[in-house]
Coordinates of C-alpha atoms and ligand atoms in Angstrom, one line a residue:
M1 CA 66.2 -66.7 124.3
D2 CA 66.1 -65.5 128.2
D3 CA 68.3 -68.7 128.8
R4 CA 71.3 -66.3 129.9
K5 CA 69.1 -64.2 132.1
P6 CA 69.6 -66.1 135.5
L7 CA 73.3 -66.2 135.1
S8 CA 73.3 -62.2 135.4
M9 CA 71.1 -62.4 138.5
N10 CA 73.0 -62.2 142.1
R11 CA 71.6 -64.5 144.6
R12 CA 69.3 -61.6 146.2
Q13 CA 67.7 -60.9 142.7
W14 CA 66.7 -64.9 142.1
L15 CA 65.2 -65.0 145.6
Y16 CA 63.3 -61.9 145.0
G17 CA 62.2 -63.3 141.5
A18 CA 61.3 -66.6 143.1
G19 CA 59.1 -65.0 145.7
L20 CA 61.4 -65.7 148.5
V21 CA 62.3 -62.3 149.9
A22 CA 59.2 -60.5 151.1
G23 CA 58.6 -56.9 151.2
A24 CA 62.1 -56.2 149.2
S25 CA 60.3 -53.0 147.6
H26 CA 63.8 -50.8 148.3
F27 CA 65.3 -53.4 146.0
A28 CA 63.0 -52.7 143.1
T29 CA 64.4 -49.5 142.1
A30 CA 67.8 -51.2 141.7
M31 CA 66.3 -53.8 139.2
P32 CA 68.0 -53.9 136.1
E33 CA 66.2 -52.3 133.1
G34 CA 63.2 -53.8 131.2
Q35 CA 62.0 -55.5 134.8
A36 CA 58.8 -54.7 136.4
E37 CA 58.9 -52.2 138.9
R38 CA 57.5 -53.2 142.3
P39 CA 54.9 -51.2 143.9
P40 CA 56.4 -49.1 147.0
A41 CA 55.8 -50.7 150.6
P42 CA 52.6 -50.0 151.9
K43 CA 52.5 -47.3 154.7
P44 CA 51.3 -49.0 158.2
L45 CA 47.5 -49.3 158.1
D46 CA 45.2 -48.1 161.1
L47 CA 43.3 -51.3 162.2
S48 CA 39.9 -49.6 161.7
Q49 CA 40.5 -49.1 158.3
Y50 CA 41.4 -52.7 157.5
E51 CA 38.5 -54.4 155.8
P52 CA 40.0 -57.7 154.1
K53 CA 38.1 -59.3 151.5
S54 CA 38.2 -63.1 151.7
M55 CA 39.6 -64.7 148.4
L56 CA 38.1 -68.2 149.6
R57 CA 35.5 -69.3 146.9
V58 CA 33.2 -71.9 148.9
H59 CA 29.4 -72.2 148.5
E60 CA 27.1 -69.6 149.7
T61 CA 23.6 -70.4 150.6
R62 CA 21.1 -67.5 151.0
V63 CA 18.6 -68.6 153.5
E64 CA 15.8 -66.1 153.1
R65 CA 13.4 -67.8 155.6
A66 CA 13.5 -70.0 158.3
K67 CA 12.8 -73.6 157.7
F68 CA 10.4 -73.8 160.4
S69 CA 8.3 -71.1 162.1
L70 CA 9.9 -69.6 165.0
I71 CA 10.0 -67.7 168.1
D72 CA 12.8 -65.0 169.0
I73 CA 12.8 -65.5 172.7
H74 CA 15.3 -62.1 173.0
T75 CA 14.3 -59.2 171.5
H76 CA 14.1 -55.3 172.8
I77 CA 11.1 -53.6 171.2
S78 CA 11.1 -51.2 174.0
V79 CA 13.4 -49.6 176.5
S80 CA 13.2 -47.6 179.8
T81 CA 12.5 -43.7 179.7
K82 CA 15.0 -43.1 182.3
S83 CA 18.2 -44.8 183.6
E84 CA 21.3 -43.6 185.6
A85 CA 24.5 -45.3 185.9
G86 CA 23.4 -48.4 184.2
V87 CA 20.4 -48.7 186.2
E88 CA 16.8 -48.1 184.9
L89 CA 14.8 -46.1 187.2
S90 CA 11.2 -46.0 185.1
G91 CA 8.9 -48.6 184.3
D92 CA 7.7 -46.1 181.5
R93 CA 8.5 -47.2 177.9
Q94 CA 9.9 -45.8 174.8
Y95 CA 9.1 -47.4 171.7
L96 CA 12.0 -48.5 169.1
G97 CA 9.7 -50.1 166.4
S98 CA 6.1 -50.0 165.7
P99 CA 4.1 -53.2 165.4
Q100 CA 3.5 -53.0 161.7
E101 CA 7.1 -52.2 161.1
L102 CA 8.3 -55.4 162.8
L103 CA 5.6 -57.6 161.5
G104 CA 6.8 -57.0 157.8
V105 CA 10.2 -58.4 158.7
M106 CA 8.5 -61.4 160.8
D107 CA 6.3 -62.3 158.1
R108 CA 9.2 -62.6 155.8
K109 CA 11.4 -64.2 157.7
N110 CA 9.0 -66.6 159.1
I111 CA 9.1 -65.5 162.7
R112 CA 5.9 -66.3 164.3
A113 CA 6.4 -64.3 167.6
M114 CA 8.9 -62.0 169.5
V115 CA 9.4 -61.7 172.9
N116 CA 10.1 -58.2 174.0
L117 CA 12.5 -58.6 177.2
T118 CA 12.6 -55.2 178.2
G119 CA 8.8 -54.7 178.7
G120 CA 9.3 -52.5 182.4
Y121 CA 6.6 -52.5 185.1
E122 CA 3.5 -50.8 186.3
K123 CA 1.9 -48.5 183.8
G124 CA 4.6 -49.1 181.1
L125 CA 4.4 -53.0 181.1
A126 CA 0.7 -52.5 180.9
E127 CA 0.9 -50.1 178.0
A128 CA 3.3 -52.3 176.2
V129 CA 1.3 -55.4 176.5
T130 CA -1.7 -53.4 175.3
K131 CA 0.0 -51.9 172.3
Y132 CA 1.8 -55.5 171.3
D133 CA 0.5 -58.5 172.9
R134 CA -3.1 -57.8 172.9
A135 CA -3.3 -56.0 169.7
Y136 CA -1.5 -58.8 167.4
A137 CA -2.4 -61.7 169.4
G138 CA 0.3 -64.6 169.2
R139 CA 2.9 -62.2 167.6
F140 CA 4.1 -60.5 170.7
F141 CA 5.1 -61.6 174.4
T142 CA 6.2 -59.1 176.8
F143 CA 8.3 -59.4 179.8
T144 CA 8.6 -57.5 183.0
E145 CA 11.6 -56.2 184.8
P146 CA 12.5 -55.7 188.4
S147 CA 11.6 -52.0 189.9
Y148 CA 14.9 -51.1 191.0
S149 CA 13.8 -47.5 191.9
R150 CA 11.9 -49.2 195.1
F151 CA 15.1 -50.9 196.1
L152 CA 15.5 -48.7 198.9
E153 CA 12.0 -49.3 200.3
L154 CA 12.3 -51.6 203.4
D155 CA 9.9 -54.2 202.5
F156 CA 11.5 -54.2 199.0
P157 CA 11.6 -58.1 198.7
R158 CA 7.7 -58.5 199.5
V159 CA 7.1 -55.2 197.1
Q160 CA 9.0 -56.7 194.2
A161 CA 7.5 -60.0 194.4
Q162 CA 4.1 -58.5 194.5
A163 CA 5.2 -56.1 191.5
I164 CA 5.7 -59.4 189.6
E165 CA 2.3 -60.9 190.5
Q166 CA 0.7 -57.5 189.2
S167 CA 2.7 -57.5 185.9
H168 CA 1.8 -61.2 185.5
R169 CA -2.1 -60.0 185.9
D170 CA -1.4 -57.2 183.4
G171 CA -0.1 -59.8 180.7
A172 CA 3.6 -60.3 181.4
R173 CA 4.8 -63.5 180.2
G174 CA 8.1 -63.9 182.2
L175 CA 10.8 -61.7 184.1
K176 CA 13.8 -60.4 182.5
I177 CA 17.1 -59.6 184.7
L178 CA 19.6 -57.0 182.8
K179 CA 23.4 -57.5 183.7
T180 CA 22.4 -54.3 186.1
L181 CA 22.2 -57.0 188.9
G182 CA 25.9 -57.8 189.4
L183 CA 27.3 -55.0 187.5
Y184 CA 25.3 -51.9 188.2
L185 CA 22.9 -51.8 190.9
R186 CA 24.5 -50.4 194.2
D187 CA 23.5 -50.6 197.7
K188 CA 22.0 -47.0 197.4
I189 CA 20.9 -47.8 193.8
T190 CA 23.4 -45.9 191.9
T191 CA 26.0 -45.3 194.4
G192 CA 27.7 -47.4 197.2
K193 CA 28.9 -51.0 197.0
L194 CA 27.7 -53.6 194.1
V195 CA 24.7 -55.8 195.0
K196 CA 25.4 -59.4 194.6
I197 CA 23.2 -61.5 192.3
D198 CA 22.2 -63.8 194.8
D199 CA 21.2 -61.1 197.4
P200 CA 18.7 -62.7 199.5
R201 CA 16.5 -59.5 199.1
F202 CA 15.6 -60.9 195.5
D203 CA 14.7 -64.5 196.9
P204 CA 11.0 -63.7 196.9
M205 CA 11.1 -62.2 193.3
W206 CA 12.6 -65.7 192.0
D207 CA 10.2 -67.9 194.0
V208 CA 7.3 -65.8 192.8
C209 CA 8.1 -66.7 189.0
G210 CA 8.3 -70.4 190.0
Q211 CA 5.0 -70.0 191.7
L212 CA 3.5 -68.2 188.5
N213 CA 5.3 -70.7 186.1
I214 CA 6.9 -67.8 184.0
P215 CA 10.5 -67.7 183.0
V216 CA 13.2 -65.8 184.2
A217 CA 15.2 -64.6 181.4
I218 CA 18.6 -63.5 183.1
H219 CA 21.7 -61.7 181.3
V220 CA 24.6 -62.3 183.9
S221 CA 28.2 -61.0 183.2
D222 CA 29.5 -60.7 179.6
P223 CA 32.3 -61.9 177.2
I224 CA 35.1 -63.0 179.0
A225 CA 37.4 -60.3 176.8
F226 CA 35.5 -57.9 178.6
F227 CA 37.2 -58.8 181.8
T228 CA 40.6 -58.5 180.5
P229 CA 42.6 -55.3 179.9
T230 CA 42.0 -53.6 176.5
D231 CA 45.4 -54.3 175.2
R232 CA 46.9 -55.7 172.2
F233 CA 46.3 -59.3 173.6
N234 CA 42.3 -58.8 173.7
E235 CA 40.6 -60.7 171.2
R236 CA 37.6 -58.0 171.1
Y237 CA 40.0 -55.0 171.3
E238 CA 38.3 -53.2 168.4
E239 CA 34.8 -53.5 170.2
L240 CA 36.0 -52.5 173.5
N241 CA 37.9 -49.7 171.8
N242 CA 34.4 -48.6 170.6
H243 CA 32.6 -49.0 173.5
P244 CA 34.8 -48.5 176.5
D245 CA 32.3 -48.7 178.7
W246 CA 31.5 -52.2 178.1
S247 CA 34.9 -53.2 179.5
F248 CA 34.5 -54.6 183.6
Y249 CA 38.0 -54.8 184.1
G250 CA 39.2 -53.2 187.2
G251 CA 37.5 -50.8 189.3
D252 CA 35.3 -52.7 192.0
F253 CA 33.9 -55.0 189.2
P254 CA 33.7 -58.8 190.4
S255 CA 35.4 -61.2 188.1
N256 CA 33.3 -63.0 185.6
E257 CA 33.9 -66.3 187.5
E258 CA 32.2 -64.5 190.7
L259 CA 29.3 -63.4 188.5
L260 CA 28.7 -66.7 187.2
A261 CA 29.1 -68.6 190.8
A262 CA 26.4 -66.2 192.2
R263 CA 23.9 -66.7 189.5
D264 CA 24.4 -70.7 189.8
R265 CA 23.8 -70.1 193.6
V266 CA 20.4 -68.4 192.5
I267 CA 19.5 -71.2 190.2
A268 CA 20.3 -73.8 192.7
R269 CA 18.2 -71.9 195.1
H270 CA 15.4 -71.9 193.4
P271 CA 14.8 -75.3 191.5
K272 CA 11.1 -74.5 190.7
T273 CA 11.8 -71.7 188.6
Q274 CA 12.9 -72.0 185.1
F275 CA 15.9 -69.8 183.9
V276 CA 16.6 -68.9 180.6
V277 CA 20.4 -68.1 180.7
L278 CA 20.9 -65.7 178.0
H279 CA 23.7 -65.6 175.4
V280 CA 24.5 -69.2 175.7
G281 CA 24.9 -68.8 179.5
N282 CA 27.0 -65.9 179.1
F283 CA 30.2 -68.1 178.5
A284 CA 29.9 -69.1 174.8
E285 CA 33.6 -69.1 174.8
D286 CA 33.3 -72.3 177.1
L287 CA 30.6 -74.9 176.0
G288 CA 32.3 -77.1 178.3
N289 CA 31.4 -74.9 181.3
V290 CA 27.7 -74.4 180.0
S291 CA 27.3 -77.8 179.5
E292 CA 28.5 -78.8 183.1
N293 CA 26.0 -76.3 184.1
L294 CA 23.1 -77.7 182.1
D295 CA 24.0 -81.1 183.3
H296 CA 23.7 -79.7 187.0
Y297 CA 20.7 -77.6 186.9
P298 CA 17.7 -79.1 185.2
N299 CA 15.7 -75.8 185.6
M300 CA 18.5 -74.0 183.4
H301 CA 18.0 -73.5 179.6
V302 CA 19.9 -71.1 177.2
D303 CA 19.4 -69.0 174.1
I304 CA 22.0 -68.0 171.5
A305 CA 21.5 -64.2 171.2
A306 CA 24.3 -62.3 170.0
R307 CA 26.7 -65.2 170.3
I308 CA 26.5 -67.2 166.9
G309 CA 29.9 -65.4 166.5
E310 CA 31.3 -67.5 169.2
L311 CA 29.1 -70.7 168.3
G312 CA 30.2 -70.4 164.9
R313 CA 33.9 -70.3 165.3
Q314 CA 33.6 -73.9 167.2
P315 CA 31.1 -75.3 164.6
R316 CA 32.1 -79.0 165.8
T317 CA 31.8 -78.4 169.5
S318 CA 28.7 -76.3 168.8
R319 CA 27.1 -78.8 166.8
K320 CA 27.4 -81.5 169.6
F321 CA 26.5 -78.8 172.1
F322 CA 22.9 -78.8 170.1
E323 CA 22.7 -82.4 170.0
R324 CA 23.2 -82.9 173.7
F325 CA 21.0 -80.1 174.7
Q326 CA 18.4 -80.0 171.9
D327 CA 15.7 -79.5 174.7
R328 CA 17.0 -76.5 176.4
I329 CA 18.5 -74.3 173.8
L330 CA 16.2 -71.4 172.4
F331 CA 16.6 -69.4 169.6
G332 CA 17.0 -65.8 170.1
T333 CA 18.7 -62.7 168.4
D334 CA 19.1 -59.6 171.0
A335 CA 17.3 -57.8 168.0
T336 CA 16.8 -54.4 168.7
P337 CA 14.9 -52.0 165.9
H338 CA 17.1 -49.4 164.4
G339 CA 20.2 -50.7 166.8
D340 CA 22.5 -49.7 164.1
D341 CA 25.5 -49.0 166.2
Y342 CA 25.2 -52.8 167.3
P343 CA 25.4 -54.5 163.9
Q344 CA 25.6 -58.1 165.7
Q345 CA 22.1 -57.3 167.2
V346 CA 20.2 -54.6 164.4
F347 CA 16.7 -56.0 163.9
N348 CA 16.7 -56.6 160.0
D349 CA 16.3 -59.5 157.5
K350 CA 20.1 -59.7 156.8
L351 CA 20.6 -60.4 160.6
Y352 CA 17.8 -63.0 160.7
E353 CA 19.5 -64.7 157.4
I354 CA 22.8 -64.9 159.1
Y355 CA 21.3 -67.1 162.0
F356 CA 19.3 -69.2 159.6
R357 CA 22.6 -69.7 157.5
F358 CA 24.3 -70.7 160.7
L359 CA 21.8 -73.0 162.1
E360 CA 20.5 -74.6 158.7
T361 CA 23.6 -74.7 156.2
E362 CA 27.0 -76.1 156.4
D363 CA 28.3 -72.9 154.6
E364 CA 32.0 -72.3 155.5
Y365 CA 33.4 -69.1 156.6
F366 CA 31.2 -66.2 156.4
D367 CA 30.0 -63.1 158.5
Y368 CA 28.2 -63.4 161.7
A369 CA 27.0 -59.9 161.7
P370 CA 25.6 -57.6 158.8
A371 CA 28.6 -55.5 159.2
K372 CA 31.7 -54.4 157.2
I373 CA 34.0 -55.1 160.1
P374 CA 33.3 -58.1 162.4
P375 CA 32.0 -56.2 165.4
Q376 CA 32.9 -59.1 167.9
G377 CA 36.3 -59.8 166.9
R378 CA 38.1 -60.5 163.7
W379 CA 37.1 -64.0 162.7
Q380 CA 34.3 -65.7 160.3
I381 CA 31.8 -68.6 161.2
Y382 CA 30.9 -72.1 160.0
G383 CA 27.1 -73.2 159.7
I384 CA 26.2 -76.4 161.8
N385 CA 23.5 -77.8 159.4
L386 CA 21.1 -79.1 162.4
P387 CA 18.6 -81.9 161.6
D388 CA 15.1 -80.8 161.1
E389 CA 14.2 -82.5 164.6
I390 CA 16.6 -80.3 166.6
L391 CA 15.6 -77.3 164.4
K392 CA 12.0 -77.4 165.2
K393 CA 12.8 -77.5 169.1
V394 CA 15.4 -74.8 169.1
Y395 CA 13.3 -72.5 166.5
Y396 CA 9.8 -73.0 168.3
E397 CA 9.0 -76.1 170.6
N398 CA 11.5 -75.2 173.5
A399 CA 10.2 -71.6 173.9
A400 CA 6.5 -72.3 173.3
R401 CA 6.9 -75.2 176.3
L402 CA 8.6 -72.3 178.7
L403 CA 6.1 -69.6 177.4
R404 CA 3.1 -72.0 177.7
V405 CA 1.7 -70.8 174.4
Ligands
LIG1 ZN1 19.6 -58.4 175.4

């Protein structure tokens, strides 16, 4: 009985009905009586308010517990009590989570040990080791850090190397370098010219780690988007907008390339020292580059902390990367107790479940962080379903070998 209706429509009406004219809401009011009214055109939306829900129906696996017991090589249980212009000036520690609180999550998730990278130095380091490593043997390992507050002392190179030896005697299991070196530490500590990562004043420090057979966990540079303008082309615009101080574009900051090149010179110059280059060598956007470096430097390793967003958006390239470098990739998260402002690294059950899902399943298109809005860029990730043999190495064996546990 509706046979005649199309005849009464003009061409535009017909296109509208067939869905071929988008957003023609002004036209809705002109629709003949009896036709459904179209909703008004939506108002422009503030990007920060946009929370699209995926309509995709694909398999979801909940991995509550890691398939094999693991070591998280990259966590921050304590931080310095004093820092200025990005430079930590005290070895003393402020604790972010009690051992009891951490052990609950660790036992549920099958985490045998957590490595607290930011353990400080001198009294602070010794105290952190006593509170965690010694009180719960085998569950916590603490790393020491450089004493930048002593950087202006004339014999700093020797003083720093000796400080590492002392920390090692006090129980430190490695040395952690924050991106302070290269991006914050200056000639006069907080002022003057930026100190280069391969500044020879640090040579004895790198060497002594090799002599003591303790690894150096080094964070150099940052995501490549942090070195480009925070504009409409920046794929991490929202993140940089939320944390403007994370941008290293402009000013007297070196380029990402310069930072990585200086780091590479350090790794080349100290072949007996084992370097764990954190955050997938800090170039997870370019696994070709990371692979070349791993090929080049047998003393280089990487962790995957806070970079499953990158790895998981290139699952086929990532899977090949894990197959090829299965003996030199370490499980890490950057987990920080109560780090709610940075959901990609907040220490909780959910965060670990996402890592397990990425490594152990072939699930598709899921969130890489427990957050309403993807915090490191608007995309989703895919699992890489590693075989057991590789999982065991990444979860535990590679870290155990470097930590000698
Ligand atoms: Zn970290």
